[in-house]
Amino acid sequence: NAGVTQTPKFQVLKTGQSMTLQCAQDMNHNSMYWYRQDPGMGLRLIYYSASEGTTDKGEVPNGYNVSRLNKREFSLRLESAAPSQTSVYFCASTEGGVGNEKLFFGSGTQLSVL
Amino acid sequence: GQQLNQSPQSMFIQEGEDVSMNCTSSSIFNTWLWYKQDPGEGPVLLIALYKAGELTSNGRLTAQFGITRKDSFLNISASIPSDVGIYFCAGQLGTGNQFYFGTGTSLTVIP
């Protein structure tokens, strides 16, 4: 039981390049989330998917797109990377909508945009 | 978005000492979660709280859901070197709603 799996672990991009961060969970969770973590700012929500087939913007969605490919997978895409997107990205999931929820995280992707 | 105020921002303690940290909010939450994050890793869930006044332990860790539902507390007893890391609180306004996070408490344990 791997939980939440993210790839890649590290990535370096040049300004303007695009890339997709992949996330998969094997806990049959309904809800999935993408966060970014910056020093001194805690975890900020980029996008989330409350259930398969739905996605919604979080606190800092600009410059990102997401796809809920199926119940297991939720990807985050940077179409034209900017240095301000240098951060650590975390995917998370929770059962969603059933009460007494627990949020589980992947191990993160460290992204540097030069 | 919602702001969770977590304090202290950092702590330097001697091995064996007890640790206390807290999170406060201007909003009422129905769920509080506490996490520990090691360098280069994702946050790991330590304790989940779902009722006002609830007190829950996980080994040497004890967390409480404040009776006002606007705060939560985490205590670590008899700290050891492996307790080093960053501790985060997270709150959820209601079932199915997003989670909001504190900015973390960095804990250093001096052997």
PDB file of C-alpha atoms in Angstrom:
ATOM      1  CA  ASN A   1       0.000   0.000   0.000  1.00  0.00           C
ATOM      2  CA  ALA A   2       2.002   2.977  -1.303  1.00  0.00           C
ATOM      3  CA  GLY A   3      -0.460   5.746  -0.301  1.00  0.00           C
ATOM      4  CA  VAL A   4       0.142   8.888  -2.366  1.00  0.00           C
ATOM      5  CA  THR A   5       2.857   8.667  -5.010  1.00  0.00           C
ATOM      6  CA  GLN A   6       4.295  11.708  -6.786  1.00  0.00           C
ATOM      7  CA  THR A   7       6.686  11.943  -9.694  1.00  0.00           C
ATOM      8  CA  PRO A   8       9.220  13.317 -10.366  1.00  0.00           C
ATOM      9  CA  LYS A   9      11.039  13.942  -7.080  1.00  0.00           C
ATOM     10  CA  PHE A  10      13.173  16.743  -8.503  1.00  0.00           C
ATOM     11  CA  GLN A  11      12.894  18.896 -11.631  1.00  0.00           C
ATOM     12  CA  VAL A  12      14.780  21.863 -13.059  1.00  0.00           C
ATOM     13  CA  LEU A  13      13.106  23.918 -15.778  1.00  0.00           C
ATOM     14  CA  LYS A  14      14.023  26.953 -17.794  1.00  0.00           C
ATOM     15  CA  THR A  15      11.624  29.867 -17.844  1.00  0.00           C
ATOM     16  CA  GLY A  16       8.899  29.204 -20.402  1.00  0.00           C
ATOM     17  CA  GLN A  17       9.198  25.428 -20.400  1.00  0.00           C
ATOM     18  CA  SER A  18       6.228  23.258 -19.577  1.00  0.00           C
ATOM     19  CA  MET A  19       5.903  20.156 -17.456  1.00  0.00           C
ATOM     20  CA  THR A  20       3.372  17.935 -15.743  1.00  0.00           C
ATOM     21  CA  LEU A  21       3.599  16.685 -12.184  1.00  0.00           C
ATOM     22  CA  GLN A  22       1.988  13.314 -11.685  1.00  0.00           C
ATOM     23  CA  CYS A  23       0.143  12.069  -8.612  1.00  0.00           C
ATOM     24  CA  ALA A  24      -1.593   8.785  -7.887  1.00  0.00           C
ATOM     25  CA  GLN A  25      -3.238   7.393  -4.764  1.00  0.00           C
ATOM     26  CA  ASP A  26      -4.183   3.808  -4.003  1.00  0.00           C
ATOM     27  CA  MET A  27      -6.512   4.435  -1.044  1.00  0.00           C
ATOM     28  CA  ASN A  28      -9.714   4.757  -3.122  1.00  0.00           C
ATOM     29  CA  HIS A  29     -10.011   8.390  -2.003  1.00  0.00           C
ATOM     30  CA  ASN A  30     -12.502  10.706  -3.624  1.00  0.00           C
ATOM     31  CA  SER A  31     -10.738  14.035  -3.065  1.00  0.00           C
ATOM     32  CA  MET A  32      -7.273  15.045  -4.236  1.00  0.00           C
ATOM     33  CA  TYR A  33      -5.293  18.231  -3.799  1.00  0.00           C
ATOM     34  CA  TRP A  34      -2.215  20.058  -5.056  1.00  0.00           C
ATOM     35  CA  TYR A  35      -0.327  22.319  -2.646  1.00  0.00           C
ATOM     36  CA  ARG A  36       2.835  24.357  -2.924  1.00  0.00           C
ATOM     37  CA  GLN A  37       5.141  24.970   0.008  1.00  0.00           C
ATOM     38  CA  ASP A  38       7.331  28.041   0.228  1.00  0.00           C
ATOM     39  CA  PRO A  39       9.534  29.098   3.162  1.00  0.00           C
ATOM     40  CA  GLY A  40       7.572  30.948   5.820  1.00  0.00           C
ATOM     41  CA  MET A  41       4.267  30.593   3.986  1.00  0.00           C
ATOM     42  CA  GLY A  42       3.094  27.150   4.923  1.00  0.00           C
ATOM     43  CA  LEU A  43       1.141  25.005   2.498  1.00  0.00           C
ATOM     44  CA  ARG A  44      -1.062  26.832   0.008  1.00  0.00           C
ATOM     45  CA  LEU A  45      -3.741  25.143  -2.052  1.00  0.00           C
ATOM     46  CA  ILE A  46      -3.353  25.411  -5.824  1.00  0.00           C
ATOM     47  CA  TYR A  47      -6.212  23.248  -7.107  1.00  0.00           C
ATOM     48  CA  TYR A  48      -8.330  20.469  -5.762  1.00  0.00           C
ATOM     49  CA  SER A  49     -10.686  17.803  -7.025  1.00  0.00           C
ATOM     50  CA  ALA A  50     -13.510  16.985  -4.631  1.00  0.00           C
ATOM     51  CA  SER A  51     -14.488  13.956  -6.685  1.00  0.00           C
ATOM     52  CA  GLU A  52     -13.723  12.319  -9.997  1.00  0.00           C
ATOM     53  CA  GLY A  53     -14.768  14.619 -12.806  1.00  0.00           C
ATOM     54  CA  THR A  54     -14.576  17.870 -10.832  1.00  0.00           C
ATOM     55  CA  THR A  55     -11.781  20.369 -10.242  1.00  0.00           C
ATOM     56  CA  ASP A  56     -11.759  23.716  -8.465  1.00  0.00           C
ATOM     57  CA  LYS A  57      -9.329  26.543  -7.907  1.00  0.00           C
ATOM     58  CA  GLY A  58      -7.652  26.967  -4.589  1.00  0.00           C
ATOM     59  CA  GLU A  59      -5.816  29.924  -3.137  1.00  0.00           C
ATOM     60  CA  VAL A  60      -3.020  30.248  -5.748  1.00  0.00           C
ATOM     61  CA  PRO A  61      -4.201  28.755  -9.099  1.00  0.00           C
ATOM     62  CA  ASN A  62      -2.635  31.233 -11.540  1.00  0.00           C
ATOM     63  CA  GLY A  63      -0.133  29.645 -13.912  1.00  0.00           C
ATOM     64  CA  TYR A  64      -1.365  26.087 -13.283  1.00  0.00           C
ATOM     65  CA  ASN A  65      -3.828  23.645 -14.762  1.00  0.00           C
ATOM     66  CA  VAL A  66      -4.985  20.301 -13.437  1.00  0.00           C
ATOM     67  CA  SER A  67      -6.551  17.121 -14.739  1.00  0.00           C
ATOM     68  CA  ARG A  68      -8.381  14.505 -12.704  1.00  0.00           C
ATOM     69  CA  LEU A  69      -7.595  11.642 -15.048  1.00  0.00           C
ATOM     70  CA  ASN A  70      -9.538   9.052 -13.062  1.00  0.00           C
ATOM     71  CA  LYS A  71     -10.267   8.369  -9.405  1.00  0.00           C
ATOM     72  CA  ARG A  72      -6.622   7.463  -8.719  1.00  0.00           C
ATOM     73  CA  GLU A  73      -4.739  10.149 -10.621  1.00  0.00           C
ATOM     74  CA  PHE A  74      -4.568  13.937 -10.418  1.00  0.00           C
ATOM     75  CA  SER A  75      -1.951  15.812 -12.441  1.00  0.00           C
ATOM     76  CA  LEU A  76      -0.682  19.386 -12.218  1.00  0.00           C
ATOM     77  CA  ARG A  77       0.582  21.158 -15.333  1.00  0.00           C
ATOM     78  CA  LEU A  78       2.736  24.235 -15.676  1.00  0.00           C
ATOM     79  CA  GLU A  79       2.238  25.498 -19.232  1.00  0.00           C
ATOM     80  CA  SER A  80       4.937  28.187 -19.167  1.00  0.00           C
ATOM     81  CA  ALA A  81       7.079  27.967 -16.062  1.00  0.00           C
ATOM     82  CA  ALA A  82       8.157  31.143 -14.266  1.00  0.00           C
ATOM     83  CA  PRO A  83      10.797  31.619 -11.549  1.00  0.00           C
ATOM     84  CA  SER A  84       7.969  32.453  -9.110  1.00  0.00           C
ATOM     85  CA  GLN A  85       6.858  28.840  -9.464  1.00  0.00           C
ATOM     86  CA  THR A  86      10.057  27.575  -7.872  1.00  0.00           C
ATOM     87  CA  SER A  87       8.688  25.682  -4.903  1.00  0.00           C
ATOM     88  CA  VAL A  88       8.054  22.283  -3.395  1.00  0.00           C
ATOM     89  CA  TYR A  89       4.814  20.748  -4.640  1.00  0.00           C
ATOM     90  CA  PHE A  90       2.756  18.252  -2.682  1.00  0.00           C
ATOM     91  CA  CYS A  91      -0.139  16.125  -3.746  1.00  0.00           C
ATOM     92  CA  ALA A  92      -2.585  14.962  -1.085  1.00  0.00           C
ATOM     93  CA  SER A  93      -5.769  12.950  -0.854  1.00  0.00           C
ATOM     94  CA  THR A  94      -8.639  12.329   1.516  1.00  0.00           C
ATOM     95  CA  GLU A  95     -11.704  10.120   1.504  1.00  0.00           C
ATOM     96  CA  GLY A  96     -13.770  13.275   1.050  1.00  0.00           C
ATOM     97  CA  GLY A  97     -17.291  14.236   2.113  1.00  0.00           C
ATOM     98  CA  VAL A  98     -17.778  11.518   4.702  1.00  0.00           C
ATOM     99  CA  GLY A  99     -16.698  13.323   7.878  1.00  0.00           C
ATOM    100  CA  ASN A 100     -13.759  12.570  10.166  1.00  0.00           C
ATOM    101  CA  GLU A 101     -11.414  13.138   7.267  1.00  0.00           C
ATOM    102  CA  LYS A 102      -7.669  12.572   7.237  1.00  0.00           C
ATOM    103  CA  LEU A 103      -5.440  14.201   4.644  1.00  0.00           C
ATOM    104  CA  PHE A 104      -2.478  12.153   3.397  1.00  0.00           C
ATOM    105  CA  PHE A 105       0.473  13.610   1.505  1.00  0.00           C
ATOM    106  CA  GLY A 106       2.947  12.409  -1.080  1.00  0.00           C
ATOM    107  CA  SER A 107       6.677  12.936  -0.660  1.00  0.00           C
ATOM    108  CA  GLY A 108       6.816  16.074  -2.801  1.00  0.00           C
ATOM    109  CA  THR A 109       8.391  17.420  -5.988  1.00  0.00           C
ATOM    110  CA  GLN A 110      11.119  20.015  -5.660  1.00  0.00           C
ATOM    111  CA  LEU A 111      10.872  22.290  -8.705  1.00  0.00           C
ATOM    112  CA  SER A 112      13.396  24.948  -9.671  1.00  0.00           C
ATOM    113  CA  VAL A 113      12.662  27.352 -12.517  1.00  0.00           C
ATOM    114  CA  LEU A 114      15.719  29.189 -13.795  1.00  0.00           C
TER     115      LEU A 114
ATOM    116  CA  GLY B   1      -8.254  32.276   2.566  1.00  0.00           C
ATOM    117  CA  GLN B   2      -8.410  31.302   6.194  1.00  0.00           C
ATOM    118  CA  GLN B   3      -5.385  32.054   8.307  1.00  0.00           C
ATOM    119  CA  LEU B   4      -4.140  29.744  11.022  1.00  0.00           C
ATOM    120  CA  ASN B   5      -1.746  31.327  13.481  1.00  0.00           C
ATOM    121  CA  GLN B   6       0.723  28.770  14.732  1.00  0.00           C
ATOM    122  CA  SER B   7       3.112  29.435  17.596  1.00  0.00           C
ATOM    123  CA  PRO B   8       5.851  29.384  18.456  1.00  0.00           C
ATOM    124  CA  GLN B   9       7.580  29.712  15.101  1.00  0.00           C
ATOM    125  CA  SER B  10      10.633  27.829  16.394  1.00  0.00           C
ATOM    126  CA  MET B  11      11.773  26.065  19.541  1.00  0.00           C
ATOM    127  CA  PHE B  12      15.162  24.968  20.801  1.00  0.00           C
ATOM    128  CA  ILE B  13      14.907  22.548  23.709  1.00  0.00           C
ATOM    129  CA  GLN B  14      17.027  20.102  25.651  1.00  0.00           C
ATOM    130  CA  GLU B  15      16.451  16.409  25.187  1.00  0.00           C
ATOM    131  CA  GLY B  16      13.963  15.186  27.767  1.00  0.00           C
ATOM    132  CA  GLU B  17      12.010  18.434  27.990  1.00  0.00           C
ATOM    133  CA  ASP B  18       8.323  18.717  27.170  1.00  0.00           C
ATOM    134  CA  VAL B  19       7.115  20.802  24.206  1.00  0.00           C
ATOM    135  CA  SER B  20       3.901  22.714  23.656  1.00  0.00           C
ATOM    136  CA  MET B  21       2.657  24.441  20.517  1.00  0.00           C
ATOM    137  CA  ASN B  22      -0.698  25.737  19.384  1.00  0.00           C
ATOM    138  CA  CYS B  23      -2.776  26.922  16.466  1.00  0.00           C
ATOM    139  CA  THR B  24      -5.488  29.542  16.568  1.00  0.00           C
ATOM    140  CA  SER B  25      -8.017  30.733  14.032  1.00  0.00           C
ATOM    141  CA  SER B  26     -10.693  33.386  13.750  1.00  0.00           C
ATOM    142  CA  SER B  27     -13.027  30.737  12.306  1.00  0.00           C
ATOM    143  CA  ILE B  28     -14.664  27.670  13.790  1.00  0.00           C
ATOM    144  CA  PHE B  29     -13.249  24.389  12.502  1.00  0.00           C
ATOM    145  CA  ASN B  30     -14.762  20.914  12.712  1.00  0.00           C
ATOM    146  CA  THR B  31     -11.492  19.065  12.168  1.00  0.00           C
ATOM    147  CA  TRP B  32      -7.959  19.681  13.371  1.00  0.00           C
ATOM    148  CA  LEU B  33      -4.985  17.687  12.087  1.00  0.00           C
ATOM    149  CA  TRP B  34      -1.380  17.741  13.280  1.00  0.00           C
ATOM    150  CA  TYR B  35       1.566  16.817  11.036  1.00  0.00           C
ATOM    151  CA  LYS B  36       5.326  16.389  11.273  1.00  0.00           C
ATOM    152  CA  GLN B  37       7.564  17.081   8.307  1.00  0.00           C
ATOM    153  CA  ASP B  38      11.175  15.947   7.987  1.00  0.00           C
ATOM    154  CA  PRO B  39      13.549  17.639   5.515  1.00  0.00           C
ATOM    155  CA  GLY B  40      12.891  16.561   1.938  1.00  0.00           C
ATOM    156  CA  GLU B  41       9.772  14.632   2.868  1.00  0.00           C
ATOM    157  CA  GLY B  42       6.046  15.187   2.840  1.00  0.00           C
ATOM    158  CA  PRO B  43       4.028  15.958   5.991  1.00  0.00           C
ATOM    159  CA  VAL B  44       3.125  12.855   7.970  1.00  0.00           C
ATOM    160  CA  LEU B  45      -0.154  12.798   9.878  1.00  0.00           C
ATOM    161  CA  LEU B  46       0.343  12.489  13.643  1.00  0.00           C
ATOM    162  CA  ILE B  47      -3.058  13.080  15.206  1.00  0.00           C
ATOM    163  CA  ALA B  48      -6.594  13.831  13.985  1.00  0.00           C
ATOM    164  CA  LEU B  49      -9.228  15.577  16.124  1.00  0.00           C
ATOM    165  CA  TYR B  50     -12.955  15.823  15.351  1.00  0.00           C
ATOM    166  CA  LYS B  51     -14.789  17.009  18.472  1.00  0.00           C
ATOM    167  CA  ALA B  52     -14.499  20.104  20.660  1.00  0.00           C
ATOM    168  CA  GLY B  53     -12.624  19.231  23.823  1.00  0.00           C
ATOM    169  CA  GLU B  54     -11.287  15.983  22.382  1.00  0.00           C
ATOM    170  CA  LEU B  55      -7.904  14.888  23.739  1.00  0.00           C
ATOM    171  CA  THR B  56      -6.013  12.295  21.671  1.00  0.00           C
ATOM    172  CA  SER B  57      -2.600  10.722  22.189  1.00  0.00           C
ATOM    173  CA  ASN B  58      -0.133   9.050  19.877  1.00  0.00           C
ATOM    174  CA  GLY B  59       2.760   7.754  21.974  1.00  0.00           C
ATOM    175  CA  ARG B  60       4.456  10.759  23.564  1.00  0.00           C
ATOM    176  CA  LEU B  61       2.315  13.158  21.563  1.00  0.00           C
ATOM    177  CA  THR B  62      -0.989  14.535  22.820  1.00  0.00           C
ATOM    178  CA  ALA B  63      -3.243  16.933  20.960  1.00  0.00           C
ATOM    179  CA  GLN B  64      -6.403  18.714  22.005  1.00  0.00           C
ATOM    180  CA  PHE B  65      -9.297  20.215  20.072  1.00  0.00           C
ATOM    181  CA  GLY B  66     -10.048  23.532  21.787  1.00  0.00           C
ATOM    182  CA  ILE B  67     -13.502  23.942  23.289  1.00  0.00           C
ATOM    183  CA  THR B  68     -14.100  27.129  21.299  1.00  0.00           C
ATOM    184  CA  ARG B  69     -13.320  25.122  18.122  1.00  0.00           C
ATOM    185  CA  LYS B  70     -11.004  27.953  17.086  1.00  0.00           C
ATOM    186  CA  ASP B  71      -7.808  26.459  18.431  1.00  0.00           C
ATOM    187  CA  SER B  72      -5.819  23.294  18.918  1.00  0.00           C
ATOM    188  CA  PHE B  73      -2.772  22.305  20.937  1.00  0.00           C
ATOM    189  CA  LEU B  74       0.018  19.762  20.522  1.00  0.00           C
ATOM    190  CA  ASN B  75       2.228  18.561  23.361  1.00  0.00           C
ATOM    191  CA  ILE B  76       5.288  16.348  23.102  1.00  0.00           C
ATOM    192  CA  SER B  77       6.537  14.813  26.321  1.00  0.00           C
ATOM    193  CA  ALA B  78      10.125  13.824  27.090  1.00  0.00           C
ATOM    194  CA  SER B  79      11.506  14.970  23.734  1.00  0.00           C
ATOM    195  CA  ILE B  80      14.134  12.902  21.920  1.00  0.00           C
ATOM    196  CA  PRO B  81      16.452  13.796  19.019  1.00  0.00           C
ATOM    197  CA  SER B  82      14.193  12.157  16.422  1.00  0.00           C
ATOM    198  CA  ASP B  83      11.433  14.650  17.331  1.00  0.00           C
ATOM    199  CA  VAL B  84      13.379  17.263  15.336  1.00  0.00           C
ATOM    200  CA  GLY B  85      11.372  18.584  12.424  1.00  0.00           C
ATOM    201  CA  ILE B  86       8.619  20.997  11.483  1.00  0.00           C
ATOM    202  CA  TYR B  87       5.173  20.526  12.977  1.00  0.00           C
ATOM    203  CA  PHE B  88       2.076  21.800  11.161  1.00  0.00           C
ATOM    204  CA  CYS B  89      -1.517  22.179  12.171  1.00  0.00           C
ATOM    205  CA  ALA B  90      -4.327  21.994   9.659  1.00  0.00           C
ATOM    206  CA  GLY B  91      -7.979  22.871  10.060  1.00  0.00           C
ATOM    207  CA  GLN B  92     -11.091  22.061   8.065  1.00  0.00           C
ATOM    208  CA  LEU B  93     -14.184  24.248   8.212  1.00  0.00           C
ATOM    209  CA  GLY B  94     -16.647  21.510   7.385  1.00  0.00           C
ATOM    210  CA  THR B  95     -17.010  18.085   5.830  1.00  0.00           C
ATOM    211  CA  GLY B  96     -15.806  18.174   2.247  1.00  0.00           C
ATOM    212  CA  ASN B  97     -14.222  21.595   2.596  1.00  0.00           C
ATOM    213  CA  GLN B  98     -10.577  22.295   1.944  1.00  0.00           C
ATOM    214  CA  PHE B  99      -7.934  22.231   4.662  1.00  0.00           C
ATOM    215  CA  TYR B 100      -5.996  25.290   5.814  1.00  0.00           C
ATOM    216  CA  PHE B 101      -2.507  25.112   7.281  1.00  0.00           C
ATOM    217  CA  GLY B 102      -0.464  26.908   9.892  1.00  0.00           C
ATOM    218  CA  THR B 103       3.015  28.143   8.977  1.00  0.00           C
ATOM    219  CA  GLY B 104       4.718  25.538  11.123  1.00  0.00           C
ATOM    220  CA  THR B 105       6.778  25.212  14.305  1.00  0.00           C
ATOM    221  CA  SER B 106      10.400  24.243  13.796  1.00  0.00           C
ATOM    222  CA  LEU B 107      11.607  22.033  16.643  1.00  0.00           C
ATOM    223  CA  THR B 108      15.273  21.506  17.478  1.00  0.00           C
ATOM    224  CA  VAL B 109      16.201  19.051  20.224  1.00  0.00           C
ATOM    225  CA  ILE B 110      19.643  19.467  21.743  1.00  0.00           C
ATOM    226  CA  PRO B 111      21.096  16.174  23.007  1.00  0.00           C
TER     227      PRO B 111
END
